[in-house]
Coordinates of C-alpha atoms and ligand atoms in Angstrom, one line a residue:
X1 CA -3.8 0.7 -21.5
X2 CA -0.2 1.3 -22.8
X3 CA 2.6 -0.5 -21.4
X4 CA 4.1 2.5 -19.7
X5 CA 0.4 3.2 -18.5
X6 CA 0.8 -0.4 -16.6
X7 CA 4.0 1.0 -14.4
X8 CA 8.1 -0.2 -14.7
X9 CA 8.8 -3.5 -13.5
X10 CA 11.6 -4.6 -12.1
X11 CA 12.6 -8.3 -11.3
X12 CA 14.9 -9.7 -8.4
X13 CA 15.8 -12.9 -8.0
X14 CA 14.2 -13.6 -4.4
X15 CA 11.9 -11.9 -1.8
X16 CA 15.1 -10.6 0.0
X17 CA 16.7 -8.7 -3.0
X18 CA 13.2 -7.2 -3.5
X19 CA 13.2 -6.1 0.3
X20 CA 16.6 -4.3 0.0
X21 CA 15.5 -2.3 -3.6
X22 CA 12.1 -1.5 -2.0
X23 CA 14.3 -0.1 1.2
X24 CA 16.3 1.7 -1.0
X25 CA 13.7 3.3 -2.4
X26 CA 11.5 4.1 -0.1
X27 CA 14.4 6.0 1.7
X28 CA 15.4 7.9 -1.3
X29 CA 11.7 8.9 -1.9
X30 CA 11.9 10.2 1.7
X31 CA 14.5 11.7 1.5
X32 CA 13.5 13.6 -1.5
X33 CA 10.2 14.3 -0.1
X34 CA 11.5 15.9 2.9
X35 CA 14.3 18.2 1.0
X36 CA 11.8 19.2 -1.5
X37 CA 9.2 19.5 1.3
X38 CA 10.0 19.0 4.9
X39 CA 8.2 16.4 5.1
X40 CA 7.4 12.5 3.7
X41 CA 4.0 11.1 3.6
X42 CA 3.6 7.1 3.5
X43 CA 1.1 4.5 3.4
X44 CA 1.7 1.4 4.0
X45 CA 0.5 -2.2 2.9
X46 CA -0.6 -4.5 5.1
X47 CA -0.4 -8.7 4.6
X48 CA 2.7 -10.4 4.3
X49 CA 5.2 -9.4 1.7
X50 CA 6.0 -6.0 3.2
X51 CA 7.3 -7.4 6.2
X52 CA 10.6 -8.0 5.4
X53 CA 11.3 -4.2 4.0
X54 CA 9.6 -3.1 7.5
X55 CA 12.6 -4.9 9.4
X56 CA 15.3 -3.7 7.1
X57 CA 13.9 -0.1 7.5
X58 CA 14.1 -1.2 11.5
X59 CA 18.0 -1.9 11.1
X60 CA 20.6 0.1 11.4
X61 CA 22.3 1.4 9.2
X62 CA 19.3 1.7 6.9
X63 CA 17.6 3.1 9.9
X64 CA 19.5 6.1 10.5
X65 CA 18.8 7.3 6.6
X66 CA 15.5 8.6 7.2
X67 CA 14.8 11.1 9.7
X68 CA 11.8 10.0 11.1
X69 CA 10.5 12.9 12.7
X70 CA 9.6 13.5 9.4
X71 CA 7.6 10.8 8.7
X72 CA 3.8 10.6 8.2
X73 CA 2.5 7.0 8.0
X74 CA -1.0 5.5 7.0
X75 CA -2.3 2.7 5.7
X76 CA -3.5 1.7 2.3
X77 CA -6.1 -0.7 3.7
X78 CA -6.8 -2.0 7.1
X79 CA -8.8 -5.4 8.5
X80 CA -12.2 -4.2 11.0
X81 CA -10.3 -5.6 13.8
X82 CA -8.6 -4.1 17.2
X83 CA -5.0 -2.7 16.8
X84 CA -3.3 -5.3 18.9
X85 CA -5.2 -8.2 17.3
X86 CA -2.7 -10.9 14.9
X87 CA -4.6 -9.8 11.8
X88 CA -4.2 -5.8 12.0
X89 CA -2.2 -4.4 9.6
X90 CA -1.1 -1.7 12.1
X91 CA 0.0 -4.2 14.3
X92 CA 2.5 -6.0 12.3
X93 CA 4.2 -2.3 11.5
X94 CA 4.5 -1.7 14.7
X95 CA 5.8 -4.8 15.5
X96 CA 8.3 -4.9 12.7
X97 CA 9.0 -1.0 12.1
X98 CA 7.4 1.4 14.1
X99 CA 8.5 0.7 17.6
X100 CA 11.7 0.5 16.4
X101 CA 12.2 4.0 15.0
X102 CA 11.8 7.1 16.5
X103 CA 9.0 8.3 14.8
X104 CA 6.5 11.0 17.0
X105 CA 3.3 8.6 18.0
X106 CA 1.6 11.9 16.5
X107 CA 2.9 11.0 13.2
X108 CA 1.3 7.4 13.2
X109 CA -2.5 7.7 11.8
X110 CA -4.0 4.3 12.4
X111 CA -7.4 3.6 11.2
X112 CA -10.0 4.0 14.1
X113 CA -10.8 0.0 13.8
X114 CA -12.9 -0.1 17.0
X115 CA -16.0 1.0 18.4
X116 CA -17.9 1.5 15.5
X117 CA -18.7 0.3 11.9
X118 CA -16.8 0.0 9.2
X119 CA -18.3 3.0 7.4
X120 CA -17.9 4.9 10.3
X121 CA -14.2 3.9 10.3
X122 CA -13.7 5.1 6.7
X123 CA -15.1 8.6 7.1
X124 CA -12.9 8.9 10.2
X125 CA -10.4 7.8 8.1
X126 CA -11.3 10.4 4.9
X127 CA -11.3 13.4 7.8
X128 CA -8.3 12.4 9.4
X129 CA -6.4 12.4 5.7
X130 CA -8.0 15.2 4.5
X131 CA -7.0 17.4 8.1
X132 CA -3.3 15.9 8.0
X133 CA -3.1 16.9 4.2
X134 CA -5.1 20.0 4.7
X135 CA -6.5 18.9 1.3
X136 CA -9.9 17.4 -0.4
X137 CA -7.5 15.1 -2.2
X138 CA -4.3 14.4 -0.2
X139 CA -1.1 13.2 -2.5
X140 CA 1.0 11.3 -0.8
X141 CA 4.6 10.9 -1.6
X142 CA 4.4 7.0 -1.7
X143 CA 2.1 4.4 -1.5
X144 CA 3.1 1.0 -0.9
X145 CA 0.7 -2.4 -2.4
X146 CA 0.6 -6.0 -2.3
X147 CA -1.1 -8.2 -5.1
X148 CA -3.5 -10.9 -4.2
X149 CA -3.8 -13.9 -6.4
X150 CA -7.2 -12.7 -7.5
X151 CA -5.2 -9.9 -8.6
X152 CA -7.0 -7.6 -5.4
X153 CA -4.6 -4.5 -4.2
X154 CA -4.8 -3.3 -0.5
X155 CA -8.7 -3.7 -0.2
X156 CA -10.1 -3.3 -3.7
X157 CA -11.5 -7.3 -4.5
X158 CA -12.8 -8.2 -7.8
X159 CA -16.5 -7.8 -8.5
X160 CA -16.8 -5.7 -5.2
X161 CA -18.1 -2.2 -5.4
X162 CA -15.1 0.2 -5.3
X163 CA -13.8 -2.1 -8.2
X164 CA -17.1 -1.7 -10.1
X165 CA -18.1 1.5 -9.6
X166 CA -15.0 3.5 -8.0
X167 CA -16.5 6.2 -5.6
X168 CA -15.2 9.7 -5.1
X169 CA -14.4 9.1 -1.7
X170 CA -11.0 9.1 -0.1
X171 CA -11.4 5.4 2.1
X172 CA -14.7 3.1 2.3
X173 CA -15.9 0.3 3.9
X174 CA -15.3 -3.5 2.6
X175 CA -17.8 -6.1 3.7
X176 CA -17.4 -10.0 2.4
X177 CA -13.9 -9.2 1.5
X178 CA -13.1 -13.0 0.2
X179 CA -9.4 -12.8 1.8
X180 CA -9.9 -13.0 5.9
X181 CA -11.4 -11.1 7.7
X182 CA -14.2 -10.3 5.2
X183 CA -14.4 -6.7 6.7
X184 CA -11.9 -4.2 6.1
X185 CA -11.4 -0.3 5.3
X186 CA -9.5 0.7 2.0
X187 CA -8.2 3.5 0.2
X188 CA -9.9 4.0 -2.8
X189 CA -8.3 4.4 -6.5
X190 CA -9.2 8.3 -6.2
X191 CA -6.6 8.8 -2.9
X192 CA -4.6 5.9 -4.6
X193 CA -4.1 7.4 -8.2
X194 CA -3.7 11.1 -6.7
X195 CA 0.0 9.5 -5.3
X196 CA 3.1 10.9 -6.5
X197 CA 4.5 7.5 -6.4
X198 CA 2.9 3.9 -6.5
X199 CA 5.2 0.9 -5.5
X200 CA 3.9 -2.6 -5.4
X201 CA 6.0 -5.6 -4.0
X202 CA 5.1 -8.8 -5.2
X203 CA 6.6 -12.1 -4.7
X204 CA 5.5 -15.6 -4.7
X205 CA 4.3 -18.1 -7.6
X206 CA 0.9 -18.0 -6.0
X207 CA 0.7 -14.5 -7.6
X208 CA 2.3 -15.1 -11.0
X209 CA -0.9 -15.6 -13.4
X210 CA -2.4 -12.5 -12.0
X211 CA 0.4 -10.4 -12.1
X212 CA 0.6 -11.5 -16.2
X213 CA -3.1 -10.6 -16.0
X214 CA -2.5 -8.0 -14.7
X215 CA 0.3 -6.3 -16.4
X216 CA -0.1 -7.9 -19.9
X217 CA -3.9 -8.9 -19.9
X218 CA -7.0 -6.8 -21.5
X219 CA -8.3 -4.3 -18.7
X220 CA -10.7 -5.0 -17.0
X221 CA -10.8 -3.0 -13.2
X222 CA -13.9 -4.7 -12.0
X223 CA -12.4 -8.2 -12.3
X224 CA -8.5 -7.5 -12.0
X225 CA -8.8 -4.2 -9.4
X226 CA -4.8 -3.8 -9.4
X227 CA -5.1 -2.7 -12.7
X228 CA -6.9 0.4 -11.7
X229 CA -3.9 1.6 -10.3
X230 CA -2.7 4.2 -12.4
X231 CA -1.3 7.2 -10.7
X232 CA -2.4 10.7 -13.0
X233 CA 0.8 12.9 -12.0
X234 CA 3.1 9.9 -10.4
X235 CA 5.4 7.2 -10.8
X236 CA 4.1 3.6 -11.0
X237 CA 6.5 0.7 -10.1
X238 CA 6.8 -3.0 -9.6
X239 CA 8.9 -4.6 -7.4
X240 CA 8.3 -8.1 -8.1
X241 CA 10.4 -11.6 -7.6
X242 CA 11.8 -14.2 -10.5
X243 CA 9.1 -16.9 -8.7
X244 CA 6.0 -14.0 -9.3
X245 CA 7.0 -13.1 -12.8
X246 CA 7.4 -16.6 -14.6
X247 CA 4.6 -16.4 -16.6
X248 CA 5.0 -12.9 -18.0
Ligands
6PG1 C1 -4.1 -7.0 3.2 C2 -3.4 -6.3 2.1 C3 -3.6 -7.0 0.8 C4 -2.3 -7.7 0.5 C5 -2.4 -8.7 -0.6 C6 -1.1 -9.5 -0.7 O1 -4.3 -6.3 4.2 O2 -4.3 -8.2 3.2 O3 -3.3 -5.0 2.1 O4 -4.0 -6.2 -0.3 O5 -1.4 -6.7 0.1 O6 -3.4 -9.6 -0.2 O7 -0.9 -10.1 0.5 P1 0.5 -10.9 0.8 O8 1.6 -9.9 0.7 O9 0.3 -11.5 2.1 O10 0.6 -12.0 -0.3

Protein backbone atom coordinates (compact mmCIF):
# COMPACT_ATOMS: atom_id res chain seq x y z
CA UNK A 1 0.00 0.00 0.00
CA UNK A 2 1.36 3.37 -1.40
CA UNK A 3 1.84 6.19 0.78
CA UNK A 4 -0.84 8.19 -0.69
CA UNK A 5 -2.98 4.91 -0.42
CA UNK A 6 -2.36 5.33 3.57
CA UNK A 7 -4.32 8.95 3.58
CA UNK A 8 -2.54 12.77 4.24
CA UNK A 9 -1.45 13.34 7.66
CA UNK A 10 -1.37 16.26 9.26
CA UNK A 11 0.33 17.07 12.65
CA UNK A 12 -0.70 19.74 15.44
CA UNK A 13 0.96 20.40 18.27
CA UNK A 14 -1.80 19.41 20.91
CA UNK A 15 -5.26 17.78 21.15
CA UNK A 16 -6.79 21.29 21.05
CA UNK A 17 -5.19 22.58 17.68
CA UNK A 18 -6.36 19.13 16.28
CA UNK A 19 -10.04 19.99 17.64
CA UNK A 20 -10.13 23.39 15.83
CA UNK A 21 -8.65 21.83 12.12
CA UNK A 22 -11.06 18.89 12.62
CA UNK A 23 -14.00 21.80 13.20
CA UNK A 24 -12.90 23.47 10.39
CA UNK A 25 -13.17 20.87 8.40
CA UNK A 26 -15.85 19.14 9.14
CA UNK A 27 -17.81 22.51 8.53
CA UNK A 28 -16.34 23.10 5.23
CA UNK A 29 -17.20 19.52 4.16
CA UNK A 30 -20.76 20.42 5.19
CA UNK A 31 -20.86 23.11 3.74
CA UNK A 32 -19.76 21.73 0.52
CA UNK A 33 -22.01 18.87 0.89
CA UNK A 34 -25.00 20.82 1.24
CA UNK A 35 -24.32 23.39 -1.82
CA UNK A 36 -23.37 20.57 -3.97
CA UNK A 37 -26.25 18.53 -2.54
CA UNK A 38 -28.66 19.92 -0.07
CA UNK A 39 -27.69 17.97 2.23
CA UNK A 40 -24.53 16.65 4.56
CA UNK A 41 -24.35 13.09 5.77
CA UNK A 42 -22.01 12.35 9.00
CA UNK A 43 -20.96 9.60 11.12
CA UNK A 44 -19.56 10.08 13.93
CA UNK A 45 -16.91 8.33 16.36
CA UNK A 46 -17.55 7.44 19.54
CA UNK A 47 -14.64 7.14 22.64
CA UNK A 48 -12.85 9.99 23.78
CA UNK A 49 -10.89 12.06 21.32
CA UNK A 50 -13.84 13.44 19.41
CA UNK A 51 -15.18 15.09 22.23
CA UNK A 52 -13.49 18.18 22.15
CA UNK A 53 -14.41 18.96 18.25
CA UNK A 54 -18.21 18.06 19.45
CA UNK A 55 -18.11 21.18 21.89
CA UNK A 56 -16.37 23.48 19.51
CA UNK A 57 -19.05 22.49 16.86
CA UNK A 58 -21.57 23.32 20.06
CA UNK A 59 -20.01 27.01 20.30
CA UNK A 60 -20.97 29.78 18.75
CA UNK A 61 -19.56 31.16 16.33
CA UNK A 62 -18.54 27.84 14.86
CA UNK A 63 -22.03 26.87 15.53
CA UNK A 64 -23.87 29.12 13.41
CA UNK A 65 -21.60 27.85 10.15
CA UNK A 66 -23.52 24.86 9.54
CA UNK A 67 -26.98 24.79 8.98
CA UNK A 68 -28.11 22.01 10.73
CA UNK A 69 -31.36 21.30 9.38
CA UNK A 70 -29.22 19.89 6.97
CA UNK A 71 -27.49 17.53 8.84
CA UNK A 72 -27.78 13.76 8.82
CA UNK A 73 -25.80 12.06 11.70
CA UNK A 74 -24.81 8.30 12.48
CA UNK A 75 -22.45 6.61 14.02
CA UNK A 76 -19.48 4.72 12.90
CA UNK A 77 -19.68 2.15 15.75
CA UNK A 78 -21.84 1.96 18.84
CA UNK A 79 -21.45 -0.04 22.44
CA UNK A 80 -24.74 -2.78 22.97
CA UNK A 81 -25.75 -0.52 25.77
CA UNK A 82 -28.98 1.90 26.42
CA UNK A 83 -28.76 5.44 24.99
CA UNK A 84 -28.64 7.28 28.21
CA UNK A 85 -26.02 4.86 29.66
CA UNK A 86 -22.12 6.59 30.44
CA UNK A 87 -20.66 4.25 27.83
CA UNK A 88 -22.99 5.07 24.63
CA UNK A 89 -21.47 6.70 22.09
CA UNK A 90 -24.79 8.45 21.25
CA UNK A 91 -24.90 9.78 24.54
CA UNK A 92 -21.75 11.69 24.77
CA UNK A 93 -22.93 13.55 21.24
CA UNK A 94 -25.75 14.40 22.57
CA UNK A 95 -24.37 15.54 25.61
CA UNK A 96 -21.53 17.54 24.00
CA UNK A 97 -23.14 18.42 20.44
CA UNK A 98 -26.49 17.52 19.63
CA UNK A 99 -28.66 19.12 22.25
CA UNK A 100 -26.93 22.07 21.59
CA UNK A 101 -27.70 22.59 17.97
CA UNK A 102 -30.75 22.75 16.25
CA UNK A 103 -30.62 19.76 14.42
CA UNK A 104 -34.47 18.01 13.55
CA UNK A 105 -34.50 14.81 16.15
CA UNK A 106 -35.57 13.23 12.71
CA UNK A 107 -32.17 13.76 11.41
CA UNK A 108 -30.45 11.88 14.41
CA UNK A 109 -30.19 7.98 13.47
CA UNK A 110 -29.01 6.31 16.67
CA UNK A 111 -28.40 2.62 16.63
CA UNK A 112 -31.44 0.68 18.10
CA UNK A 113 -29.09 -0.49 21.15
CA UNK A 114 -32.00 -2.05 23.18
CA UNK A 115 -34.36 -4.69 23.19
CA UNK A 116 -32.76 -7.03 21.14
CA UNK A 117 -29.31 -8.58 20.06
CA UNK A 118 -26.64 -7.25 18.71
CA UNK A 119 -27.22 -8.81 15.27
CA UNK A 120 -30.55 -7.69 15.36
CA UNK A 121 -29.21 -4.12 16.03
CA UNK A 122 -26.94 -4.22 12.94
CA UNK A 123 -29.58 -5.15 10.45
CA UNK A 124 -31.70 -2.43 11.88
CA UNK A 125 -28.96 -0.47 11.50
CA UNK A 126 -28.06 -1.71 7.57
CA UNK A 127 -32.04 -0.88 6.81
CA UNK A 128 -32.16 2.30 8.49
CA UNK A 129 -28.91 3.48 6.25
CA UNK A 130 -29.83 1.93 3.37
CA UNK A 131 -33.75 3.79 3.62
CA UNK A 132 -32.06 7.20 4.63
CA UNK A 133 -29.58 6.85 1.66
CA UNK A 134 -32.15 5.29 -0.54
CA UNK A 135 -29.08 3.12 -1.63
CA UNK A 136 -27.58 -0.62 -1.19
CA UNK A 137 -24.40 1.25 -0.49
CA UNK A 138 -24.93 4.60 1.15
CA UNK A 139 -21.73 7.24 0.63
CA UNK A 140 -21.52 9.45 3.15
CA UNK A 141 -20.00 12.78 2.96
CA UNK A 142 -17.70 12.17 6.08
CA UNK A 143 -16.81 9.76 8.33
CA UNK A 144 -15.18 10.52 11.50
CA UNK A 145 -12.53 7.62 13.36
CA UNK A 146 -10.53 7.13 16.39
CA UNK A 147 -7.42 4.77 16.58
CA UNK A 148 -7.05 2.29 19.38
CA UNK A 149 -3.68 1.36 20.58
CA UNK A 150 -4.15 -2.09 19.04
CA UNK A 151 -4.50 0.01 16.11
CA UNK A 152 -8.74 -1.00 16.14
CA UNK A 153 -10.95 1.85 14.29
CA UNK A 154 -14.61 2.39 15.39
CA UNK A 155 -15.38 -1.35 16.01
CA UNK A 156 -13.11 -3.34 13.71
CA UNK A 157 -10.51 -5.16 16.53
CA UNK A 158 -7.61 -7.15 15.37
CA UNK A 159 -8.02 -10.83 14.84
CA UNK A 160 -11.95 -10.39 14.97
CA UNK A 161 -14.05 -11.37 12.06
CA UNK A 162 -14.92 -8.20 10.08
CA UNK A 163 -11.00 -7.61 10.30
CA UNK A 164 -10.40 -11.16 8.93
CA UNK A 165 -12.77 -11.78 6.62
CA UNK A 166 -14.60 -8.24 5.83
CA UNK A 167 -18.38 -9.03 5.03
CA UNK A 168 -20.52 -7.36 2.47
CA UNK A 169 -22.69 -6.05 4.91
CA UNK A 170 -23.25 -2.42 5.73
CA UNK A 171 -22.99 -2.76 9.96
CA UNK A 172 -22.44 -6.12 12.12
CA UNK A 173 -22.43 -7.29 15.42
CA UNK A 174 -19.09 -7.26 17.65
CA UNK A 175 -18.97 -9.75 20.56
CA UNK A 176 -15.63 -9.96 22.87
CA UNK A 177 -14.68 -6.62 21.67
CA UNK A 178 -11.27 -6.42 24.00
CA UNK A 179 -11.96 -2.55 24.64
CA UNK A 180 -15.17 -2.31 27.14
CA UNK A 181 -18.02 -3.23 26.69
CA UNK A 182 -17.05 -6.34 24.73
CA UNK A 183 -20.33 -5.99 22.59
CA UNK A 184 -20.81 -3.40 20.20
CA UNK A 185 -22.27 -2.67 16.47
CA UNK A 186 -19.86 -1.36 13.76
CA UNK A 187 -19.79 -0.11 10.35
CA UNK A 188 -18.06 -2.28 8.28
CA UNK A 189 -14.98 -1.32 5.81
CA UNK A 190 -17.62 -1.79 2.76
CA UNK A 191 -19.99 1.33 4.23
CA UNK A 192 -16.59 2.73 5.48
CA UNK A 193 -14.47 2.75 2.19
CA UNK A 194 -17.71 3.76 0.10
CA UNK A 195 -17.16 7.49 1.99
CA UNK A 196 -16.36 10.43 0.17
CA UNK A 197 -14.26 11.45 2.89
CA UNK A 198 -12.42 9.54 5.78
CA UNK A 199 -11.07 11.74 8.81
CA UNK A 200 -9.35 10.17 11.72
CA UNK A 201 -8.35 12.13 14.89
CA UNK A 202 -5.73 10.75 16.84
CA UNK A 203 -3.98 12.07 19.82
CA UNK A 204 -2.17 10.63 22.72
CA UNK A 205 1.35 8.70 23.09
CA UNK A 206 -0.71 5.68 23.99
CA UNK A 207 -1.44 5.47 20.27
CA UNK A 208 1.92 6.41 18.67
CA UNK A 209 3.47 2.79 17.88
CA UNK A 210 0.22 1.84 16.14
CA UNK A 211 -0.31 4.75 14.38
CA UNK A 212 3.68 4.10 12.86
CA UNK A 213 2.23 0.65 12.36
CA UNK A 214 -0.20 1.66 10.91
CA UNK A 215 0.78 4.30 8.44
CA UNK A 216 4.35 3.08 7.74
CA UNK A 217 4.16 -0.73 8.71
CA UNK A 218 3.69 -3.85 6.17
CA UNK A 219 -0.27 -4.36 5.72
CA UNK A 220 -1.72 -6.51 7.46
CA UNK A 221 -5.90 -5.75 8.04
CA UNK A 222 -6.50 -8.68 10.11
CA UNK A 223 -3.91 -7.60 12.80
CA UNK A 224 -3.78 -3.64 12.27
CA UNK A 225 -7.81 -3.18 11.11
CA UNK A 226 -7.27 0.76 10.66
CA UNK A 227 -5.31 0.03 7.89
CA UNK A 228 -8.20 -1.28 5.98
CA UNK A 229 -9.44 2.01 5.69
CA UNK A 230 -9.00 3.01 2.33
CA UNK A 231 -11.82 5.02 0.80
CA UNK A 232 -12.24 3.81 -3.28
CA UNK A 233 -13.59 7.28 -4.60
CA UNK A 234 -12.75 9.61 -1.34
CA UNK A 235 -10.39 11.56 0.61
CA UNK A 236 -8.45 9.94 3.47
CA UNK A 237 -7.02 12.17 6.25
CA UNK A 238 -5.23 12.18 9.51
CA UNK A 239 -5.60 14.51 12.02
CA UNK A 240 -3.24 13.46 14.53
CA UNK A 241 -1.17 15.27 17.60
CA UNK A 242 2.88 15.85 17.96
CA UNK A 243 2.50 13.28 21.33
CA UNK A 244 0.68 10.42 18.70
CA UNK A 245 3.10 10.91 15.92
CA UNK A 246 6.66 10.58 17.64
CA UNK A 247 7.60 7.49 16.49
CA UNK A 248 6.77 8.02 12.76
C1 LIG B 1 -15.36 3.50 20.53
C2 LIG B 1 -14.69 3.97 19.30
C3 LIG B 1 -13.27 3.48 19.15
C4 LIG B 1 -12.40 4.68 19.44
C5 LIG B 1 -10.95 4.29 19.69
C6 LIG B 1 -10.15 5.47 20.20
O1 LIG B 1 -16.56 3.49 20.56
O2 LIG B 1 -14.66 3.18 21.49
O3 LIG B 1 -15.37 4.19 18.24
O4 LIG B 1 -12.96 2.98 17.90
O5 LIG B 1 -12.46 5.60 18.38
O6 LIG B 1 -10.94 3.27 20.64
O7 LIG B 1 -10.71 5.84 21.43
P1 LIG B 1 -10.21 7.14 22.21
O8 LIG B 1 -10.53 8.30 21.35
O9 LIG B 1 -10.99 7.15 23.48
O10 LIG B 1 -8.72 6.98 22.43
Amino acid sequence: MTEHERGELIILPDPSVLAAEAAQRFIALAQAAVADHGRFTVALSGGSTPRALYERLAQSPLSESVDWATVHVFWGDERMVPPDDIESNYRIARETLLAHVPIPAANIYPVPTIGGTAEAAARAYEETLIAAFGSELPRFDLILLGLGPDGHTAALFPGQPEAVRPSAALAAAVHNAPKPPPVRITCTYRLINAAANVLFLVAGTDKALALREVLRGSVDVARLPAQGVRPEQGALVWLVDTAAAKEL
